[in-house]
CSV table of C-alpha atoms and ligand atoms in Angstrom, one decimal:
chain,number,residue,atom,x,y,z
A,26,UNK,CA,0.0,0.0,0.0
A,27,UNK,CA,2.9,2.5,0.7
A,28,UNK,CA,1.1,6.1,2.2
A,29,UNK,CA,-2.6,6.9,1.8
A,30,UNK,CA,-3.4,10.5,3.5
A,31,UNK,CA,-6.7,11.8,3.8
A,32,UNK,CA,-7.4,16.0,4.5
A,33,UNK,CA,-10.4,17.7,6.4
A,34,UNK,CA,-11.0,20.7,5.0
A,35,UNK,CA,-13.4,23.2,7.4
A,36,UNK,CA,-14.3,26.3,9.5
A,37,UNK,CA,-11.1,27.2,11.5
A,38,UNK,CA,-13.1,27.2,15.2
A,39,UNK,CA,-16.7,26.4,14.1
A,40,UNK,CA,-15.4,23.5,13.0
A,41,UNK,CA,-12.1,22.5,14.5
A,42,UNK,CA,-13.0,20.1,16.8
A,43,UNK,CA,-15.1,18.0,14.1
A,44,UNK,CA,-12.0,17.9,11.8
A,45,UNK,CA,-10.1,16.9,14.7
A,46,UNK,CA,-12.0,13.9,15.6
A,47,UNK,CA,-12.2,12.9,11.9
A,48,UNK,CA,-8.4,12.6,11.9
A,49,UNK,CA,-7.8,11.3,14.8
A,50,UNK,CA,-10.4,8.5,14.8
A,51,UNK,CA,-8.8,7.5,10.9
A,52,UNK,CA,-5.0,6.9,13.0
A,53,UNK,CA,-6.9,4.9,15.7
A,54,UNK,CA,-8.7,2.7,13.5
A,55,UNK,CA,-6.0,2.4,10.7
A,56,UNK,CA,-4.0,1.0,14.3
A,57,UNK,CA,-6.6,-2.3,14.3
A,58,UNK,CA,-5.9,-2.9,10.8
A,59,UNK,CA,-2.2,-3.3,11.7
A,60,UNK,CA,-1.0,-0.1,9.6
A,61,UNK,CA,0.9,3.1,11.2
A,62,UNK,CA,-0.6,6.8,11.0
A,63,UNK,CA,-0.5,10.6,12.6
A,64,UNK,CA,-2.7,13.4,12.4
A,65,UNK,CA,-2.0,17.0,12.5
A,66,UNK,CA,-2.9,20.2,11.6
A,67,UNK,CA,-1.6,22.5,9.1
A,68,UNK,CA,0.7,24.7,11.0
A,69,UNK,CA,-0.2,27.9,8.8
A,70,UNK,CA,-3.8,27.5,9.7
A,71,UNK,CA,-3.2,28.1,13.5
A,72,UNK,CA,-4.1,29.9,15.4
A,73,UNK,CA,-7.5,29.3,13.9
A,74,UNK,CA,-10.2,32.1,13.7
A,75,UNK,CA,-13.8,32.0,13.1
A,76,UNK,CA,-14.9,30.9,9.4
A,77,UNK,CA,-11.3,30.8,8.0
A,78,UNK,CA,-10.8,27.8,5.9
A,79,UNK,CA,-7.8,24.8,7.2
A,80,UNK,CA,-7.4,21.8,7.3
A,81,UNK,CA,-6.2,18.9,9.2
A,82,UNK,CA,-4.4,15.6,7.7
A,83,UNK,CA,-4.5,11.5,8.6
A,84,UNK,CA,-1.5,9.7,6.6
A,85,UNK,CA,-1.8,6.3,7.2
A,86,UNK,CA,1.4,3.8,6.4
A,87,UNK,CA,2.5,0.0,6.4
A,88,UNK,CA,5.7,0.6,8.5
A,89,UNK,CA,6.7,2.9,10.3
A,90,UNK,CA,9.5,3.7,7.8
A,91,UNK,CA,6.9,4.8,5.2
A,92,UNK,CA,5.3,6.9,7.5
A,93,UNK,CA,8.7,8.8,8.7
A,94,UNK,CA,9.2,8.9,5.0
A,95,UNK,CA,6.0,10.9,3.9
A,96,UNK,CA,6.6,12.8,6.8
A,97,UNK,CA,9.4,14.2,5.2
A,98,UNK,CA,7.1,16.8,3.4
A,99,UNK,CA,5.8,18.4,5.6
A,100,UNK,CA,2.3,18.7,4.2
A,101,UNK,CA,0.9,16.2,1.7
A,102,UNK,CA,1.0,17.6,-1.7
A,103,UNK,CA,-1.8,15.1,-2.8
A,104,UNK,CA,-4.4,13.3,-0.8
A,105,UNK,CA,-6.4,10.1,-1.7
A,106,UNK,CA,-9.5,11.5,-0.2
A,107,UNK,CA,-10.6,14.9,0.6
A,108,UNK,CA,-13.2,15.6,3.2
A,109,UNK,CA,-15.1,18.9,2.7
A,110,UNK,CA,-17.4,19.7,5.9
A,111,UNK,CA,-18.8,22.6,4.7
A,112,UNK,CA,-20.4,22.4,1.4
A,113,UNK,CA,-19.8,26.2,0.7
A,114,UNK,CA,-16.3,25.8,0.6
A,115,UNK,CA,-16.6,24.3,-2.9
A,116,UNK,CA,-16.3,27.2,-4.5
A,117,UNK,CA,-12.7,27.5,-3.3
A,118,UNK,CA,-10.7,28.3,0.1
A,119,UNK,CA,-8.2,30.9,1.3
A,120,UNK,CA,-6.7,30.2,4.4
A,121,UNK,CA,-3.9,31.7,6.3
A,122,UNK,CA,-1.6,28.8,4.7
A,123,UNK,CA,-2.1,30.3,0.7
A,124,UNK,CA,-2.5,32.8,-1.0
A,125,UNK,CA,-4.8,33.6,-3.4
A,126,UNK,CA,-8.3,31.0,-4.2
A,127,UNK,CA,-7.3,27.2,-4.1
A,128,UNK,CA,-9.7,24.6,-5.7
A,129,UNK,CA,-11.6,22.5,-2.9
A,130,UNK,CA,-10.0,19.6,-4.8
A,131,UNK,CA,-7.1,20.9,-5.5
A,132,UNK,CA,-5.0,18.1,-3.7
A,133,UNK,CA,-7.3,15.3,-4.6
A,134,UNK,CA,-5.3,12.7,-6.6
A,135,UNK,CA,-6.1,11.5,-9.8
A,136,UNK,CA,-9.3,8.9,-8.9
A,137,UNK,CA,-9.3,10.2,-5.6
A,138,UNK,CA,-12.6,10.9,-4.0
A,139,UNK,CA,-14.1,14.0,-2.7
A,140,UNK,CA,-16.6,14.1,0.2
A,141,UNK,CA,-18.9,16.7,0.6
A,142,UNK,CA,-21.3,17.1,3.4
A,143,UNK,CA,-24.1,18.7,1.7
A,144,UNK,CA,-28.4,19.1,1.6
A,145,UNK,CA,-27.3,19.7,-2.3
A,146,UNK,CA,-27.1,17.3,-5.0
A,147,UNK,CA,-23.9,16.6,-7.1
A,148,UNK,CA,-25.5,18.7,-9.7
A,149,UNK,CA,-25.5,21.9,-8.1
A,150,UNK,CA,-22.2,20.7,-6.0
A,151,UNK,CA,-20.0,20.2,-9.7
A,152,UNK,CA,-21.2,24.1,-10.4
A,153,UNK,CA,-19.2,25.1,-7.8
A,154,UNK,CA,-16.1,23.0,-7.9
A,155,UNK,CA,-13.5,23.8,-10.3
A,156,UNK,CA,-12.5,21.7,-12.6
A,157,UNK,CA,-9.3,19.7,-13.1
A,158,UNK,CA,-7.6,18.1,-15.5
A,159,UNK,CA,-7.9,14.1,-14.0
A,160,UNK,CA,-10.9,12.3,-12.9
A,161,UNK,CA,-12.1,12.1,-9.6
A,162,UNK,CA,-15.0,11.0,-7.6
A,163,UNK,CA,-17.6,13.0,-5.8
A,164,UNK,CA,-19.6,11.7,-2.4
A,165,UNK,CA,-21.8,13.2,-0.6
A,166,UNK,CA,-23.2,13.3,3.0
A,167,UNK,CA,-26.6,14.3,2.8
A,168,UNK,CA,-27.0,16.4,5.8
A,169,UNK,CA,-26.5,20.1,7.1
A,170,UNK,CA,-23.3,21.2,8.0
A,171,UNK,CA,-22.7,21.3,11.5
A,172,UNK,CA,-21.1,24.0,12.8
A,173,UNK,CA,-20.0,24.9,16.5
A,174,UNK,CA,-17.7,27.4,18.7
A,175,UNK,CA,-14.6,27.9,20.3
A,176,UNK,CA,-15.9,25.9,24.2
A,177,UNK,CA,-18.7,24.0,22.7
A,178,UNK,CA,-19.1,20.7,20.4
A,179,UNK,CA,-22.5,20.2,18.3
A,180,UNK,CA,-21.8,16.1,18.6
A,181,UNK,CA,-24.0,15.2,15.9
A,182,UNK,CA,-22.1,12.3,14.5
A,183,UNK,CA,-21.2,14.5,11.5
A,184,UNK,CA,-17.4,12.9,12.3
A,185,UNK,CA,-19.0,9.2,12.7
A,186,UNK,CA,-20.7,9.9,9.4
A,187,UNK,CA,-17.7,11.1,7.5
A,188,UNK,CA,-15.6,8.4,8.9
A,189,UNK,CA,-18.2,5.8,7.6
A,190,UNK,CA,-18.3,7.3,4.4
A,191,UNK,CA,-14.5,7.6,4.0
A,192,UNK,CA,-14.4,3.4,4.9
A,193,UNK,CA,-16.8,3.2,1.9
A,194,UNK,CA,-14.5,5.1,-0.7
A,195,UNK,CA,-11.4,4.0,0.5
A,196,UNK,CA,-11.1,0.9,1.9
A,197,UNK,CA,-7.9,0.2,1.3
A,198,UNK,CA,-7.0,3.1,4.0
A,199,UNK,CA,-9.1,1.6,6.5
A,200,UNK,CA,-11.5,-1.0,6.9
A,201,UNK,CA,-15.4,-0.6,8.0
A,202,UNK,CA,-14.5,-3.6,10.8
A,203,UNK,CA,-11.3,-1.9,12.1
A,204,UNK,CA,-13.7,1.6,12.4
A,205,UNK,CA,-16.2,0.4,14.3
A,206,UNK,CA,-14.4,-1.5,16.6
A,207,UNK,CA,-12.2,1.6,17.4
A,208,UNK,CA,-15.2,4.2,17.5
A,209,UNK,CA,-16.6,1.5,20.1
A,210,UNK,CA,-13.5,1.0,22.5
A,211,UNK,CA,-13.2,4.9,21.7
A,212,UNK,CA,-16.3,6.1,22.6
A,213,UNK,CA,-18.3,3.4,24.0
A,214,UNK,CA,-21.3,4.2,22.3
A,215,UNK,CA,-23.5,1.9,20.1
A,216,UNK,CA,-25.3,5.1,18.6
A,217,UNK,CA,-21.9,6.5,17.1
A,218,UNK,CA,-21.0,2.6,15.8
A,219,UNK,CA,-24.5,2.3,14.0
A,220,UNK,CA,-24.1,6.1,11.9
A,221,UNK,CA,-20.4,5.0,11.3
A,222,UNK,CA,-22.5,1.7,10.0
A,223,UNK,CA,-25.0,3.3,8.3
A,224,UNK,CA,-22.8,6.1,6.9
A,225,UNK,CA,-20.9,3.2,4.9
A,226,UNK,CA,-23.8,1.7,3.5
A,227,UNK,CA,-25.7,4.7,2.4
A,228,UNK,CA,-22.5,6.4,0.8
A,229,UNK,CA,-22.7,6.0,-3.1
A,230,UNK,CA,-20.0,8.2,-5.3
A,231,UNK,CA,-20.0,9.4,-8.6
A,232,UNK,CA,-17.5,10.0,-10.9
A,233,UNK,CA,-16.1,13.7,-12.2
A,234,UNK,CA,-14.9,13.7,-15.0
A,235,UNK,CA,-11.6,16.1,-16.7
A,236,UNK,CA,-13.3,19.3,-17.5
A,237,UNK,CA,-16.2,18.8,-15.6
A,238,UNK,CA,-17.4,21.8,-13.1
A,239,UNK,CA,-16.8,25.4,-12.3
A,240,UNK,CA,-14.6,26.7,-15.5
A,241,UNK,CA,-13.3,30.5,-13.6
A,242,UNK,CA,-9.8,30.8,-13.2
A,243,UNK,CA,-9.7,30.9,-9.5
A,244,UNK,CA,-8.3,34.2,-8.2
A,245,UNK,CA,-4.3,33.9,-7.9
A,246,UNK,CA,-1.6,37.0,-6.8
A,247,UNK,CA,2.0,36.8,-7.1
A,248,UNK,CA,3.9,36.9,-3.6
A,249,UNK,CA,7.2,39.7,-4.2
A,250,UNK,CA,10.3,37.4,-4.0
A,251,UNK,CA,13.3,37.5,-1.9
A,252,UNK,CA,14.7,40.5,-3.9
A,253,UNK,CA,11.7,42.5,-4.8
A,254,UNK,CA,11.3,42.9,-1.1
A,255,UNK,CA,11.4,46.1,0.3
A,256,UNK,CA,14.3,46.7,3.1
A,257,UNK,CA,12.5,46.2,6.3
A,258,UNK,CA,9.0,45.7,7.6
A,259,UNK,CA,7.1,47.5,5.1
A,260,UNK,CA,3.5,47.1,5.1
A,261,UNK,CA,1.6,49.5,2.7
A,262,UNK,CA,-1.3,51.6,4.1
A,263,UNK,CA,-4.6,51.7,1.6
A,264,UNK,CA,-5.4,54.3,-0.3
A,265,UNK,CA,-8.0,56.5,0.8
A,266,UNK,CA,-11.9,55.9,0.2
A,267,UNK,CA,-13.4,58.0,-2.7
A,268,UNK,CA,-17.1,58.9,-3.3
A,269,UNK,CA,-19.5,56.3,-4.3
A,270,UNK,CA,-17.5,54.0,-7.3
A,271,UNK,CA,-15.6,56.8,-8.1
A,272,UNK,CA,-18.2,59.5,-8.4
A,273,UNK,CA,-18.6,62.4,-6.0
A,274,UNK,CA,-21.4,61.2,-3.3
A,275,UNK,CA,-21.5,58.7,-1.1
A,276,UNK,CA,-18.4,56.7,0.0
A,277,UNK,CA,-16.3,53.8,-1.3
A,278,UNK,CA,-13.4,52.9,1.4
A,279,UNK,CA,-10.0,51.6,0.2
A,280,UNK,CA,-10.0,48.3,0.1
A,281,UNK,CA,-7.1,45.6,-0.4
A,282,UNK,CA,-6.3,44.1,-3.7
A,283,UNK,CA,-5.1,41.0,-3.4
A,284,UNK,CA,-6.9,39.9,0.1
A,285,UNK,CA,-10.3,39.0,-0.4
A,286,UNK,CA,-12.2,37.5,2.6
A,287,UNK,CA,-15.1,36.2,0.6
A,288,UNK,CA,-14.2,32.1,1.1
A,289,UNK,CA,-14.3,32.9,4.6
A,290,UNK,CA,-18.0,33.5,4.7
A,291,UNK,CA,-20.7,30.4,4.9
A,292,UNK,CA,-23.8,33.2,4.4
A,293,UNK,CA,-24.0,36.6,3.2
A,294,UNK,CA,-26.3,39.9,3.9
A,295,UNK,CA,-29.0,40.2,1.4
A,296,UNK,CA,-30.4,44.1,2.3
A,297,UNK,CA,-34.3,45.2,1.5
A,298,UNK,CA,-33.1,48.3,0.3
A,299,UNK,CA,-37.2,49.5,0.2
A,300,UNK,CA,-37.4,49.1,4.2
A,301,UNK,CA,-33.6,50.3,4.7
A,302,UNK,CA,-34.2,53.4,7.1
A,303,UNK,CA,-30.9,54.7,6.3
A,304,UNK,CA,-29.8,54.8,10.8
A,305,UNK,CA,-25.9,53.5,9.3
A,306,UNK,CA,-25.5,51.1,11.6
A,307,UNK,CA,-24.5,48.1,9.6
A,308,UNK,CA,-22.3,50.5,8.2
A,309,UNK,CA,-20.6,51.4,11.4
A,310,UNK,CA,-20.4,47.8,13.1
A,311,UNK,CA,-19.2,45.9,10.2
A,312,UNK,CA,-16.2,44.4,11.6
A,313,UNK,CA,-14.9,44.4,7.5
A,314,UNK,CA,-15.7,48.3,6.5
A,315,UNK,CA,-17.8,46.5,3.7
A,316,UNK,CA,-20.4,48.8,3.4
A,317,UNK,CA,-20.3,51.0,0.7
A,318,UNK,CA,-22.3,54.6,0.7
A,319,UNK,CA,-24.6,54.3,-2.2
A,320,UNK,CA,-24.8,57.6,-4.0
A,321,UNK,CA,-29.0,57.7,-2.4
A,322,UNK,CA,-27.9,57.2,1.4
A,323,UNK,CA,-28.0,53.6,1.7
A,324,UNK,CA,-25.3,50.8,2.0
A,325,UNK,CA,-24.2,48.2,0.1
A,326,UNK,CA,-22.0,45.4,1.3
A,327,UNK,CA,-19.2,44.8,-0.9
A,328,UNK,CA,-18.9,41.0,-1.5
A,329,UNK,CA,-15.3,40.6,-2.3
A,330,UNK,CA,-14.7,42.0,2.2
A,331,UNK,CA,-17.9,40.4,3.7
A,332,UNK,CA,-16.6,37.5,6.3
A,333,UNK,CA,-20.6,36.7,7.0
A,334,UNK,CA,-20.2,37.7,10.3
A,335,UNK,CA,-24.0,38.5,10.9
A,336,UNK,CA,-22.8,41.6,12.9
A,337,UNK,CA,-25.4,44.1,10.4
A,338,UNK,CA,-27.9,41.6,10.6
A,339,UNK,CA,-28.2,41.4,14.4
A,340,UNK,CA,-27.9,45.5,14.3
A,341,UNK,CA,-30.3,46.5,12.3
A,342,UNK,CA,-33.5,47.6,13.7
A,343,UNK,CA,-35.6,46.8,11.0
A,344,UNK,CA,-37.3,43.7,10.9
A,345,UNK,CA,-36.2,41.6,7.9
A,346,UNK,CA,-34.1,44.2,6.2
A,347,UNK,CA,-31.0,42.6,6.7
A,348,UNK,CA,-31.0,38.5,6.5
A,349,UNK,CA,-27.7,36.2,6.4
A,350,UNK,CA,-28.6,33.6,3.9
A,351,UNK,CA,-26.8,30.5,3.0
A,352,UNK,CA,-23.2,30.9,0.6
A,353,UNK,CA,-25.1,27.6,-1.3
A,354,UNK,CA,-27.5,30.3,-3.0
A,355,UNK,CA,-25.1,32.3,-4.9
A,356,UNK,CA,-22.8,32.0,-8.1
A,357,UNK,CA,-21.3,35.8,-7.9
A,358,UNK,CA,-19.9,38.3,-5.8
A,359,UNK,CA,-22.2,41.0,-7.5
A,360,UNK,CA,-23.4,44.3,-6.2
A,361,UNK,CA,-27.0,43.9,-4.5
A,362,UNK,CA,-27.7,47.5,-5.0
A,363,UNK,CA,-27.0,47.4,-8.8
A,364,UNK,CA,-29.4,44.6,-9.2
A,365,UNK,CA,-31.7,46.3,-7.0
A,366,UNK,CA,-31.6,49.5,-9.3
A,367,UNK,CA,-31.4,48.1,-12.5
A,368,UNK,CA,-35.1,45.9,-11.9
A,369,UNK,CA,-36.4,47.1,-8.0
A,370,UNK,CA,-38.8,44.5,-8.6
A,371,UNK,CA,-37.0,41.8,-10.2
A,372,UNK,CA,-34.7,42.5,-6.9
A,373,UNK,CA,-37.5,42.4,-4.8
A,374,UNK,CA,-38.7,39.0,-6.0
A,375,UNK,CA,-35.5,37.3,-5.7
A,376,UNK,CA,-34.8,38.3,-1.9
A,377,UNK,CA,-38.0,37.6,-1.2
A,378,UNK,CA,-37.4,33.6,-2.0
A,379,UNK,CA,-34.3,33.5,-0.4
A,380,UNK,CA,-35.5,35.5,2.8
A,381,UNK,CA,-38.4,32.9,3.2
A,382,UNK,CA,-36.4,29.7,2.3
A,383,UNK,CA,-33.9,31.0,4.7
A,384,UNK,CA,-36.5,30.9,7.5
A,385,UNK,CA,-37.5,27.3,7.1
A,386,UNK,CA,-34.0,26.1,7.0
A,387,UNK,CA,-31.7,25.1,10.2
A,388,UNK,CA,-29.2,27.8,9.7
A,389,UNK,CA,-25.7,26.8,10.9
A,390,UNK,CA,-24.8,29.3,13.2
A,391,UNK,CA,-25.6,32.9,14.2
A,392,UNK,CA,-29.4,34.1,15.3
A,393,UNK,CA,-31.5,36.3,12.9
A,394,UNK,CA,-32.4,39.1,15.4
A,395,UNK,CA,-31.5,40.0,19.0
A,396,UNK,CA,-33.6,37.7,21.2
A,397,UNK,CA,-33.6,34.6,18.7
A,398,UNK,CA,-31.9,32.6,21.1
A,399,UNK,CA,-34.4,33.2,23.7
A,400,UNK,CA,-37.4,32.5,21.6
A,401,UNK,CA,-35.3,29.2,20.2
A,402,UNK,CA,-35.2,28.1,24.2
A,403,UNK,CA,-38.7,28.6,25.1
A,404,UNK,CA,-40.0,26.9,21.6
A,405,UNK,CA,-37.7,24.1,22.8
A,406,UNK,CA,-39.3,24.0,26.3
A,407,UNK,CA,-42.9,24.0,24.9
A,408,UNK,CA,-42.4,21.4,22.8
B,27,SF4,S1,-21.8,39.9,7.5
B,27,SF4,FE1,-22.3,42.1,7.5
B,27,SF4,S2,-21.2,43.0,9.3
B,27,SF4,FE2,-20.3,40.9,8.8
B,27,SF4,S3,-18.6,41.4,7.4
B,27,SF4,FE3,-20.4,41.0,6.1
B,27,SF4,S4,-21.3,43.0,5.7
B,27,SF4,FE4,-19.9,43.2,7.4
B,28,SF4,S1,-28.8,48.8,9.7
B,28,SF4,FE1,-30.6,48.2,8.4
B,28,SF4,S2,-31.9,50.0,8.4
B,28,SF4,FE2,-29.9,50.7,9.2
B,28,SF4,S3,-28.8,51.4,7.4
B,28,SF4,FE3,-28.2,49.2,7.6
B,28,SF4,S4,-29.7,48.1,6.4
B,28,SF4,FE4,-30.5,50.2,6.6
């Protein structure tokens, strides 16, 4: 077998402890199989912070010499299997460890497999991904991505689900018998042994084929050299803001050109521009400065800075004006207010179909409006 490494790709905090058990449970189990492994994280990754894409690795070995061996490289340049836990990051991921956009399966070897956890179907999941040269297979775990914080784990079995899944695509790495043994002796619970069970035999995979998917060159910047550096710590101050897109009202702020923090964000603000009472305070609690003065007095969050934070939802004082809905929705990083103006009722329509959908699904994290947690309690308690 030589090496077979697997990588978790998710939320630095929201979802650091489920990528943790993923790759942790793959070295204990690859153990009852008789094979060799470690799991770490990637060490540009930490420290972590909210949303921020990273990853964490398993490489599983024969002996221990093939393990010290692929260990050698620090961090695998190609994975057998890539684990995805949030479906949104398959439009691409910039972490602290690269620069510029990288594919989702950018390290997924040639016949490798990709899961996804995902309500979406591969359909709408191959939009999204980009496109590579070699085939691949696609997976997916039908549920919603779990997310949690910093001091608290959502134990879901999200991790017993992807482990069962990744038994079923790559057995060869580890086998279904050596898993659940070791997520019983682990955990000592029959619950997490039957999804690990019923992860494997639900899991089904499809091929991808060359040229299949997402055809955008994914956004790239070049890093100045060892020479082209300035002498000493030089870091370049933005330019100043200017009036609305370059005109003379309203207010554009400088913004940087090569970091974009849009793969950080699993939602985005969609604004009702018709109820917008124009009080700025999205504008002044945005964490991101993504607002943008609209030439009319009202604000418009530039996609390419918006973490999807939820801070000018949970601000605004008007119900419904401001609502975080789901990264899955959206193909673009278009202005809101130039759609808006262009067709105000075209606009209308469309945020009006995502506003409701977004009520009936389990969002995964983050409370519409101030007292949302309160009323999500006492509905609990009724019930
Ligand atoms: S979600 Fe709202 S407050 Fe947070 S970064 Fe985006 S525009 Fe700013
Ligand atoms: S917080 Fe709401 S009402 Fe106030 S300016 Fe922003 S979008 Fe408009």
């Amino acid at each position: 077998m030589a090496t077979l490494a697997v990588e978790v790709v998710y939320r630095g905090i929201f979802q650091k402890t489920l990528a943790r058990n993923i790759v942790r449970h793959i070295v204990f189990a690859a153990r009852k199989d008789g094979k060799i492994g470690t799991a770490f994280g990637r060490y540009g990754d930490s420290p972590e912070r909210n949303g921020i894409p990273a990853k964490q690795f398993a490489i599983v070995a024969d002996t221990p010499l093939e393990l010290e061996e692929s260990m050698a490289v620090y961090e695998a340049s190609s994975v057998d299997v890539t684990i995805n836990v949030d479906d949104t990051m398959c439009k691409g991921i910039e972490s602290w460890a690269w620069y510029g956009l990288q594919p989702i399966n950018e390290l997924t070897k040639p016949g490798g497999t990709l899961i996804v956890t995902s309500r979406q179907d591969a359909a709408s999941l191959i939009e999204d991904i980009h496109q590579k040269d070699t085939p691949y297979n696609l997976a997916i775990i039908p549920s919603t991505v779990s997310f949690s914080g910093l001091w608290v784990y959502k134990d879901d079995h999200t991790d017993m689900r992807a482990l069962g899944a990744l038994c079923k695509v790559c057995p060869e790495l580890v086998s279904l018998e050596a898993m659940l043994k070791s997520i019983k002796e682990q955990t000592d619970s029959d619950a997490k042994v039957s999804s690990v069970q019923r992860a494997h035999d639900r899991t089904t995979s499809r091929p991808v084929e060359p040229g299949e998917g997402n055809s955008e060159t994914p956004f790239s910047f070049d890093l100045p050299g060892w020479k082209t550096m300035e002498e000493g710590l030089v870091i370049r101050g933005l330019p100043a803001g200017t009036g609305f897109r370059g005109g003379e009202e309203g207010y554009t702020p400088g913004r940087s050109e090569v970091f974009k923090k849009w793969s950080t964000r699993s939602m985005r603000p969609v604004i009702n521009f018709d109820t917008c009472i124009k009080c700025t305070l999205c504008w002044l609690q945005c964490p991101d400065t993504c607002f943008d003065v609209t030439s009319d007095g009202l604000y418009d969050a530039n996609m390419e800075s918006c973490c999807g934070c939820g801070v000018c939802e949970a601000v605004c004082p008007v119900p419904d004006c401001v609502t975080m809905v789901s990264e899955t929705e959206f193909t673009g990083n278009d202005s809101q207010w130039d759609a808006w103006t262009a067709d105000k009722d075209g606009y209308n329509k469309w945020m009006t179909v995502l506003v409701e959908k977004q009520k009936d699904e389990t969002r995964t994290h983050g409370f519409h409006h101030v007292g949302a947690y309160a009323d999500d309690i006492s509905a609990m308690e009724d019930a």
